[in-house]
Short mmCIF file of C-alpha atoms in Angstrom, two decimals:
data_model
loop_
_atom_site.label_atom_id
_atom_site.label_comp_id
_atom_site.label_asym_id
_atom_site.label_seq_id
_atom_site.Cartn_x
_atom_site.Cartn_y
_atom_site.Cartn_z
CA UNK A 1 30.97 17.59 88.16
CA UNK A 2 31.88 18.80 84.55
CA UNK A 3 30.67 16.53 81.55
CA UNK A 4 33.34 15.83 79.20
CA UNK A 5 32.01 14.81 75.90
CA UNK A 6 34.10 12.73 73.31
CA UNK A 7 34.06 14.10 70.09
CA UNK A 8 32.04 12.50 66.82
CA UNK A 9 35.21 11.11 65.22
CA UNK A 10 35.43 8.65 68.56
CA UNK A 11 31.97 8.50 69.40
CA UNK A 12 31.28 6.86 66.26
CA UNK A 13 34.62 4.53 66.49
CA UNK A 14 33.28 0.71 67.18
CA UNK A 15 35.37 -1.55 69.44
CA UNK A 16 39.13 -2.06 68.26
CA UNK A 17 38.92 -5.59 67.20
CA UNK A 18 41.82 -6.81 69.06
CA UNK A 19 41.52 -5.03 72.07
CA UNK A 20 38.06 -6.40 72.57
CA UNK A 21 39.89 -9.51 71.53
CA UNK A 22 42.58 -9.08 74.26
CA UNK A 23 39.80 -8.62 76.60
CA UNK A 24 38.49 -12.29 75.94
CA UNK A 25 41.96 -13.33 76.85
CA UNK A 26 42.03 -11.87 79.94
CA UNK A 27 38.84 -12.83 81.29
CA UNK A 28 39.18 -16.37 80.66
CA UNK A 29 42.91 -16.18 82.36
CA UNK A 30 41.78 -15.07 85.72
CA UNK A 31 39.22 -18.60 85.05
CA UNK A 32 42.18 -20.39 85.23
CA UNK A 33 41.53 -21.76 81.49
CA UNK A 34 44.48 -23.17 79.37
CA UNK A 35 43.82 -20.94 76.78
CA UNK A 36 45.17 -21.45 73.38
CA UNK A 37 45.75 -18.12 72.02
CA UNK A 38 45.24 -18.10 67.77
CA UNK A 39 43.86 -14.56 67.64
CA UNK A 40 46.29 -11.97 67.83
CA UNK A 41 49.30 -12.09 64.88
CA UNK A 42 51.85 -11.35 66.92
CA UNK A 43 54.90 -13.74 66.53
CA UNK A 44 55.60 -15.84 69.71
CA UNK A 45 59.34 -16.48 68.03
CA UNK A 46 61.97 -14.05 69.59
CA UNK A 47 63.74 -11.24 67.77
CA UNK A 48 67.01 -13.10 66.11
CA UNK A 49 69.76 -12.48 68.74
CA UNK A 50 71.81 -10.50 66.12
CA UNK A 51 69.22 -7.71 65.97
CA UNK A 52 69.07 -7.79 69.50
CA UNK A 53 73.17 -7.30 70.09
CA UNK A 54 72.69 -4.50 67.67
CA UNK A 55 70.10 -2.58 69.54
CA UNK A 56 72.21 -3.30 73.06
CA UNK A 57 75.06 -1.32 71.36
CA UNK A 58 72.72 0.97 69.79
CA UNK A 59 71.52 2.37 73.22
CA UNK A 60 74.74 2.69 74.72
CA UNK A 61 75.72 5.66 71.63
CA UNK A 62 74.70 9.37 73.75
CA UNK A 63 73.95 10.54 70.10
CA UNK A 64 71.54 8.47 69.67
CA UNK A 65 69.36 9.63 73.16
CA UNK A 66 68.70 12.93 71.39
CA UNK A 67 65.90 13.83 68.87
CA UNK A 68 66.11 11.67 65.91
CA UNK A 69 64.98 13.26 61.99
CA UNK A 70 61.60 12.95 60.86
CA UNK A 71 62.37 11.66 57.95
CA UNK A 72 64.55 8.72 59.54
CA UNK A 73 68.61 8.26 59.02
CA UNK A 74 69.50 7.94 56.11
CA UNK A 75 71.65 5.00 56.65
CA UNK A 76 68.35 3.39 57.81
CA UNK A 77 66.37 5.14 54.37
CA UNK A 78 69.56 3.48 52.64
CA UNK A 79 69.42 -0.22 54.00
CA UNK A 80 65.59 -0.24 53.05
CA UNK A 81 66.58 1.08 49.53
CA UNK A 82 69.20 -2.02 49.85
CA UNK A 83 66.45 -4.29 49.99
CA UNK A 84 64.09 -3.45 47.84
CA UNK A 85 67.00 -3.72 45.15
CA UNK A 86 68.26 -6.79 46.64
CA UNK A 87 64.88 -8.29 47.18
CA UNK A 88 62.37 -6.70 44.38
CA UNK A 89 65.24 -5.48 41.90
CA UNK A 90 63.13 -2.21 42.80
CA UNK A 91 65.32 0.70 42.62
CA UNK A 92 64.14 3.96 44.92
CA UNK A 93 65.85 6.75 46.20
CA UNK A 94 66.60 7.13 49.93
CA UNK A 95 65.71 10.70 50.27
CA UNK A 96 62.86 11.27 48.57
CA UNK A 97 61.25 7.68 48.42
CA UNK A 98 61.23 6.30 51.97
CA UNK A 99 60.38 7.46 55.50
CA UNK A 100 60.67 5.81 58.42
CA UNK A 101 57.07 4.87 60.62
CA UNK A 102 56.58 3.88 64.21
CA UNK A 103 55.77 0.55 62.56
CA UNK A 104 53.39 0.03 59.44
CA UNK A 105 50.18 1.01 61.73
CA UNK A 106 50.99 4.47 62.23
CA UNK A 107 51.85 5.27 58.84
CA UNK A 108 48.42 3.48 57.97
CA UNK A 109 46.59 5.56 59.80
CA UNK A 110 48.26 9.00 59.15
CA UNK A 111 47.92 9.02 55.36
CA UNK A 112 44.30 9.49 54.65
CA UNK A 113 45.23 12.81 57.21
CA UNK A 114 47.79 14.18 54.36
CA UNK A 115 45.14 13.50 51.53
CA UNK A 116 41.59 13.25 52.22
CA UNK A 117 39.29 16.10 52.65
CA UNK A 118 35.57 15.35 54.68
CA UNK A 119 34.23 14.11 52.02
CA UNK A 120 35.81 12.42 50.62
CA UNK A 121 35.57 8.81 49.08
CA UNK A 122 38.45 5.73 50.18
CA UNK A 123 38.26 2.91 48.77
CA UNK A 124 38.48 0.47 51.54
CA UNK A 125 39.47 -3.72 51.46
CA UNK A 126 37.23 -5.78 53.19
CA UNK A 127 37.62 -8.55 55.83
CA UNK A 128 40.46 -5.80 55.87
CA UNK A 129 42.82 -4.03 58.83
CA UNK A 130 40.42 -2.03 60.85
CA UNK A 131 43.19 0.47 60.35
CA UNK A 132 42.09 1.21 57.34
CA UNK A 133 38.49 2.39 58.21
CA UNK A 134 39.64 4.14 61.12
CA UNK A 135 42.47 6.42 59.59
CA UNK A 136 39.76 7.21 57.08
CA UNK A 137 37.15 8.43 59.57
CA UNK A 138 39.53 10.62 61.71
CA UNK A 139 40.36 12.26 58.65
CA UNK A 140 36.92 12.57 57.89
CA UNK A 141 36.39 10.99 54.84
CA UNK A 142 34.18 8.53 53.53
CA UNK A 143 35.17 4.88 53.46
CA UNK A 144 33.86 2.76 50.32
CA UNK A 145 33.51 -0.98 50.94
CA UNK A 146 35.57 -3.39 48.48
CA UNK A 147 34.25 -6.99 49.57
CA UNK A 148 37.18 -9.36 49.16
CA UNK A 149 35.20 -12.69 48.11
CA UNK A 150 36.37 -16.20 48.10
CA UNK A 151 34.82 -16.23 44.54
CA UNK A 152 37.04 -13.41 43.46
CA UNK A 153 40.14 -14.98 44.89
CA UNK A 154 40.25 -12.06 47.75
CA UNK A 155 40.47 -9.85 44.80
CA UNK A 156 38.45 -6.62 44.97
CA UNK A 157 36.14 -6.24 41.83
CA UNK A 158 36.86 -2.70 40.52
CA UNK A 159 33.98 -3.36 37.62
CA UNK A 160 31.73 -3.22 40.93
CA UNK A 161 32.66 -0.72 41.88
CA UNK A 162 30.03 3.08 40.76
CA UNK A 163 32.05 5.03 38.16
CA UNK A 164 30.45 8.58 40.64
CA UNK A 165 32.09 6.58 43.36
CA UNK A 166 35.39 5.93 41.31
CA UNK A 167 35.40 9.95 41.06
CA UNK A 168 35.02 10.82 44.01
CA UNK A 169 37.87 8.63 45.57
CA UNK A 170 40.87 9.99 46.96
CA UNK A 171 42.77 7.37 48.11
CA UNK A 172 42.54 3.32 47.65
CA UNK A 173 43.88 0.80 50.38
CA UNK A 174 44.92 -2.93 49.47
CA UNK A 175 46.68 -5.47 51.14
CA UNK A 176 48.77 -8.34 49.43
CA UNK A 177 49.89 -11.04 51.14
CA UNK A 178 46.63 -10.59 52.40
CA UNK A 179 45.54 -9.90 56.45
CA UNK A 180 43.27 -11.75 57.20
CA UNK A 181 42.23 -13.77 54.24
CA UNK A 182 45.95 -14.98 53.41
CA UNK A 183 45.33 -14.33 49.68
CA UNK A 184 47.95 -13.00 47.22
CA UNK A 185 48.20 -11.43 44.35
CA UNK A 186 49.65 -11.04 41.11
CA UNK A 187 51.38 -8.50 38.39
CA UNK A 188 47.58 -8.87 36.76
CA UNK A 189 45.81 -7.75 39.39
CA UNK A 190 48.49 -4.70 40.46
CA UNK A 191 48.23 -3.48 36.51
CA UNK A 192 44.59 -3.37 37.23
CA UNK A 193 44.83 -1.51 40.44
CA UNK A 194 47.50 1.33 38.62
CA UNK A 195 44.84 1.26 35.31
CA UNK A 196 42.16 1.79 37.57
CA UNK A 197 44.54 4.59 40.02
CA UNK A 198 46.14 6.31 36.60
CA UNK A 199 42.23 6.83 35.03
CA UNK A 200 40.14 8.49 38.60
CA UNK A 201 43.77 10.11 40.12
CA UNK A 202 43.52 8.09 43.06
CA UNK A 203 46.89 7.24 45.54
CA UNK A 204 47.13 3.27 45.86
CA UNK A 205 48.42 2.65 49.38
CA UNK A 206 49.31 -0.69 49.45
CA UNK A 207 50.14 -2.64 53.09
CA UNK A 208 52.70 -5.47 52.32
CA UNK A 209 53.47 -6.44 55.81
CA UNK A 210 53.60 -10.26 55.19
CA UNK A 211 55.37 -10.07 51.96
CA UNK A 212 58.30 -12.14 53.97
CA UNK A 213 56.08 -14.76 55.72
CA UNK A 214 55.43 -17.51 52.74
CA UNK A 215 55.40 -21.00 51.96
CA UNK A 216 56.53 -23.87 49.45
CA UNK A 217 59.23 -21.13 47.69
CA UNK A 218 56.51 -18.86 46.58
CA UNK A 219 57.47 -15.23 46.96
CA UNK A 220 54.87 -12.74 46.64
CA UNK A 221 55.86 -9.52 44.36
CA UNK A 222 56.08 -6.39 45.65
CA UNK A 223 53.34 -3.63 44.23
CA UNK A 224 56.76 -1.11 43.30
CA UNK A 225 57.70 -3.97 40.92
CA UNK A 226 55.24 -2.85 38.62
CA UNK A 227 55.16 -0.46 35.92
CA UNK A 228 53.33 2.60 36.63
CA UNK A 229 53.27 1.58 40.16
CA UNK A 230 55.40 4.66 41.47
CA UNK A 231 53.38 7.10 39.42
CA UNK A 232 50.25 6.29 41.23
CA UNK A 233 51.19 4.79 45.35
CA UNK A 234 53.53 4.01 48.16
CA UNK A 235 54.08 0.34 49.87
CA UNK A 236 53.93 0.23 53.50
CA UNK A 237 56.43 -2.14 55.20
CA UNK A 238 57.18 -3.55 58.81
CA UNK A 239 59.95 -4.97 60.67
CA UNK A 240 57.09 -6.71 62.76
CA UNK A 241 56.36 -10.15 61.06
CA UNK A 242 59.28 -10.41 59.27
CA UNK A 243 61.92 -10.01 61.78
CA UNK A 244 59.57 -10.59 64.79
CA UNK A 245 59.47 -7.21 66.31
CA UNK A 246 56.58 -6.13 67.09
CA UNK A 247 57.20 -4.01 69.54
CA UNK A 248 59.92 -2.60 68.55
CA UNK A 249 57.40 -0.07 66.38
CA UNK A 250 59.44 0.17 63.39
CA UNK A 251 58.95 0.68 59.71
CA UNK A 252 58.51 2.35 56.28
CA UNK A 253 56.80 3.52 53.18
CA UNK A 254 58.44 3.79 50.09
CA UNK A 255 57.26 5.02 46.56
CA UNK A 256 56.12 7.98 45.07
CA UNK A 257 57.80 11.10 46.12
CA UNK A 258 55.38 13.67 46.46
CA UNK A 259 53.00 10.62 48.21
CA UNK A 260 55.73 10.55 50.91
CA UNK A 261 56.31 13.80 51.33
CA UNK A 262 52.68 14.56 51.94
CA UNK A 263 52.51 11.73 54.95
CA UNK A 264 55.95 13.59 56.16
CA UNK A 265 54.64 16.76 56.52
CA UNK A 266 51.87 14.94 58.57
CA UNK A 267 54.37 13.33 61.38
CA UNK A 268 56.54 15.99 61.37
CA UNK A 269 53.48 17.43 63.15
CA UNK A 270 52.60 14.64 65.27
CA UNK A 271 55.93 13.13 65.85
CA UNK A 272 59.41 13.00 66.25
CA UNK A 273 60.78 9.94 64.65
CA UNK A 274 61.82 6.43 65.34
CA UNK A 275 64.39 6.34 68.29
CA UNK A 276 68.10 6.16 66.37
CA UNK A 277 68.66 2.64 68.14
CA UNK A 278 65.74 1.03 66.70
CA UNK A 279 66.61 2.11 63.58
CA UNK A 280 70.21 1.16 63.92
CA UNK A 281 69.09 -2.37 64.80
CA UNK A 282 66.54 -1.98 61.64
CA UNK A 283 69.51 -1.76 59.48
CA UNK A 284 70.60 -4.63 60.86
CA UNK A 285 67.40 -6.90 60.88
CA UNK A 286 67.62 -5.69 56.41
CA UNK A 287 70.72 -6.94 55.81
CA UNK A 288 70.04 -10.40 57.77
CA UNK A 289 71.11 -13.50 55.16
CA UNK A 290 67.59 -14.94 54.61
CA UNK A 291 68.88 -18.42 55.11
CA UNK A 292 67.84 -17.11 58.95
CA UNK A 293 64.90 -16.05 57.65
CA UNK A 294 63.73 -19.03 55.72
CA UNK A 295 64.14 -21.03 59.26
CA UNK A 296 61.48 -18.69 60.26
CA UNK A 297 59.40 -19.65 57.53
CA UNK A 298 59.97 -23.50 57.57
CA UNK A 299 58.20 -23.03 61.09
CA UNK A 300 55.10 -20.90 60.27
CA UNK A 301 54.96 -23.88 56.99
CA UNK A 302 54.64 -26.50 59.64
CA UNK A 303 52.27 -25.05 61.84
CA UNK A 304 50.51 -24.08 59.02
CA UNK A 305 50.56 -27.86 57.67
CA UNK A 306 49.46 -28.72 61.02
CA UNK A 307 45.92 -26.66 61.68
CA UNK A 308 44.95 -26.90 57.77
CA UNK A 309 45.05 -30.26 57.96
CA UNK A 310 43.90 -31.10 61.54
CA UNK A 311 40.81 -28.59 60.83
CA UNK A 312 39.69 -30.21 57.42
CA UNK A 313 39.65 -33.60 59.12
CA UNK A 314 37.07 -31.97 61.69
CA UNK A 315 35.18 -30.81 58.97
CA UNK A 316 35.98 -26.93 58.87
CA UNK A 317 36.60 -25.19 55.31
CA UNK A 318 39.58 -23.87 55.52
CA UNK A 319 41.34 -21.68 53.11
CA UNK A 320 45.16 -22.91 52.61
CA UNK A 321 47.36 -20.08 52.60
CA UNK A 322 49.91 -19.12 50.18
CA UNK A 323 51.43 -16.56 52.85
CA UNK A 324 50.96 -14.73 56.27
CA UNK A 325 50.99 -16.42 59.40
CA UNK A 326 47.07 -16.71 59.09
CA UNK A 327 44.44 -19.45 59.04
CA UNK A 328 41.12 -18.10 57.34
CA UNK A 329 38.61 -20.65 57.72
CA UNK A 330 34.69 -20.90 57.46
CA UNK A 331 32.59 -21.29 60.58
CA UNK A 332 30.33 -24.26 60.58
CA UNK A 333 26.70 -24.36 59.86
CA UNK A 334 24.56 -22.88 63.12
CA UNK A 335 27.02 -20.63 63.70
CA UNK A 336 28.32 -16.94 63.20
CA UNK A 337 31.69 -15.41 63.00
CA UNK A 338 31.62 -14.15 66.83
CA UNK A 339 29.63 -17.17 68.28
CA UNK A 340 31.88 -19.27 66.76
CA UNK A 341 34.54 -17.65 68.40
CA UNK A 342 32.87 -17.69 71.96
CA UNK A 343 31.66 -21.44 71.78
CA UNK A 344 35.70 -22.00 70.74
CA UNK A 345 36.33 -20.28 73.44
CA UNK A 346 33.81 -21.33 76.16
CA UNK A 347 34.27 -24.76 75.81
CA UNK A 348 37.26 -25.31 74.07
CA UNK A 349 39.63 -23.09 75.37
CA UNK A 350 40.72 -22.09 71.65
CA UNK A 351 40.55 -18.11 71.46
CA UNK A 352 40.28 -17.16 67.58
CA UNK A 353 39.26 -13.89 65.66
CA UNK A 354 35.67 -13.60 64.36
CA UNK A 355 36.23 -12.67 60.19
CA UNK A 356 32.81 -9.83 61.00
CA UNK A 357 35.62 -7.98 63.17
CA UNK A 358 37.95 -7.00 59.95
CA UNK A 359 34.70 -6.25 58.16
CA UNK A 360 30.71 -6.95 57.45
CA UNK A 361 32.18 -9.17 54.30
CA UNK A 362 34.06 -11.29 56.44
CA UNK A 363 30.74 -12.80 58.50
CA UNK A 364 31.05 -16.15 57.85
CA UNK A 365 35.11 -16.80 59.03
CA UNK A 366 37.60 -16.68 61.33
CA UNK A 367 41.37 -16.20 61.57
CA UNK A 368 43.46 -18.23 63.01
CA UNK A 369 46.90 -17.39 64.08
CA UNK A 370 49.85 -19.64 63.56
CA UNK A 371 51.46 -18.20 66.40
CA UNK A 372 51.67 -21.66 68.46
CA UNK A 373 54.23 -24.18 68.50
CA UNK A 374 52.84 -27.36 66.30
CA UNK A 375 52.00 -29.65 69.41
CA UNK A 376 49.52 -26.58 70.84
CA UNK A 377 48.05 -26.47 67.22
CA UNK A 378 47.34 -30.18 67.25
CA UNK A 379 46.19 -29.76 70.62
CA UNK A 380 43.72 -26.72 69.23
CA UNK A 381 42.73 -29.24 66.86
CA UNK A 382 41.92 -31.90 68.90
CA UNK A 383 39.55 -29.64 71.37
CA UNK A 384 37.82 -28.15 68.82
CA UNK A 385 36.94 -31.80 67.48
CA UNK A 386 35.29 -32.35 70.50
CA UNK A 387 32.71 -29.32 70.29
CA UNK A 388 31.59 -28.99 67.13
#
């Protein structure tokens, strides 16, 4: 029999965190356990019905069952442009400052592909999406650890960071509301981050996935809001958390021109667009009144209530967040990250994410997911009492 040998790129790939994380889940389903699920962030509220009605009408249009453009519609290109003015007071143009992405992921992990040569240096966040690492390794560039500390706020230090390895970067990721830390950040540190792109010519590629998903009024900023900030990056958006549609695989980036021309020319080659119904129903989901949306909200706030407060009355540091629909807490003493996560899971029946899986600077943590209804996450609470 022939030997078919991977090649280096996925030889050297570890474990996708959540798939080794779905794993878990299965095994300890077909144990009959009453698992609690807090590890994956994927919203157990539905799609609002409007969005739904949409996409039924959608698929019915024979148009609509033939190729779609790269690039997106631009009716779609136009609604996003709709909300960044209506939500950012960002202004951008439809044509040459958005593209439509098989959700945020994929245009994650296409970009270091348009701009980074072997080689080459990117400037990674860390506890961080493992997409970021990955995209940067098939493209065969060098990934640069920024450790997001609980001392620094979950702020990368750029003073930290080698002025040879400033140089040689090509491309910086960051992440604001922040997965999985929950952190957010400010017009202060964004200034920094262009200062920093404008002096070593590096593109900023900022993930804003959870910009939507926050609590007690406070709305995080967008990146684009800032000036300088379309000179240097794009902002990469989903439909996923905020609208809950996750697997819908729908999304954007939107910024500098030349930025998203380079990741077109990349899925022109690897794709063909985001079916025409999806997007139609996209349109829809970014003109929803956010009075729907803030319902949304009110429910992650009381779940999120809930586990911060149930968890520091066991005794477990957790962080509070400002947004996302994550818990980031810190294991207790005699423990680390993953055998935290399988003694939760052993004998509590509480399935979390170990913080060493988004990165070696996240040892230490875990995520929780607020993706429960509030008497499961007192529940949670109450079983993991019981073990510690």
């Amino acid at each position: 029999m022939p030997h078919f040998e991977l090649a280096d790129r996925v030889k050297n790939l570890p474990p996708y965190l959540f798939a080794t994380i779905d794993m878990m889940k299965q095994e300890a389903l077909s144990k009959g356990v009453d698992l609690i699920d807090l590890s994956i962030g994927d919203p157990d509220i539905p799609t609002p019905e409007h969005i739904v009605e949409a996409m039924k009408k959608a698929v019915e249009k024979p148009s609509y069952h033939r190729y779609p453009s790269y690039e997106g519609m631009l009716s779609f290109r136009d609604a996003v442009c709709g909300w960044y003015k209506e939500r950012f007071n960002v202004v951008l143009e439809p044509r040459r400052e958005v593209i439509s992405l098989i959700g945020s992921k994929e245009g994650i992990g296409h970009i270091p592909l348009a701009f980074v040569n072997p080689g080459d240096v990117v400037l990674v966040s860390s506890p961080g999406y493992p997409v970021y690492p990955v995209g940067t390794l098939f493209a065969g560039g060098e990934g640069y650890v920024m450790p997001l500390l609980e001392k620094n706020n979950f702020l990368p230090d750029f003073s930290a960071i080698p002025v040879e390895v400033l140089k040689k970067s090509k491309l910086m990721f960051i992440n604001y509301p922040n997965n999985p830390t929950s952190a957010v950040a400010g017009s202060g540190f964004y200034e920094e981050v262009i200062r920093v792109a404008l002096q070593y010519n590096i593109i900023v590629c900022h993930d804003a996935a959870y910009s939507e998903i926050y609590y007690d009024n406070k709305k995080p900023m967008s990146f684009l809001e800032v000036k300088g900030a379309k000179d240097v990056g794009i902002e990469f958006h989903s439909l996923s958390k905020t609208y809950n549609m996750t697997g819908w695989r729908i999304g954007f980036a939107a910024g500098n021109s030349d930025i998203i021309a380079g990741l077109g020319k990349v899925k022109t080659n690897l794709d063909s667009g985001v079916f025409q119904a999806i997007q139609e129903a996209g349109i829809v989901a970014l003109n929803t009144d956010d009075s729907l949306l803030a319902g949304i909200r009110k429910t992650y706030q009381e779940r999120r209530d809930s586990l911060y407060e149930g968890l520091q009355t066991v005794g477990i540091h957790a962080i509070k967040p400002g947004a996302t629909f994550y818990l980031w807490a810190k294991v207790p003493a005699g423990f680390d990250s993953s055998g935290f996560v399988a003694h939760l899971l052993e004998k509590a029946g509480v399935l979390c994410t170990p913080g060493n899986g988004f990165g070696k600077p996240g040892e230490g943590y875990v995520r929780f997911a607020l993706t429960v209804p509030v008497m499961r996450m007192k529940e949670a609470v109450e079983r993991i009492s019981k073990v510690l």
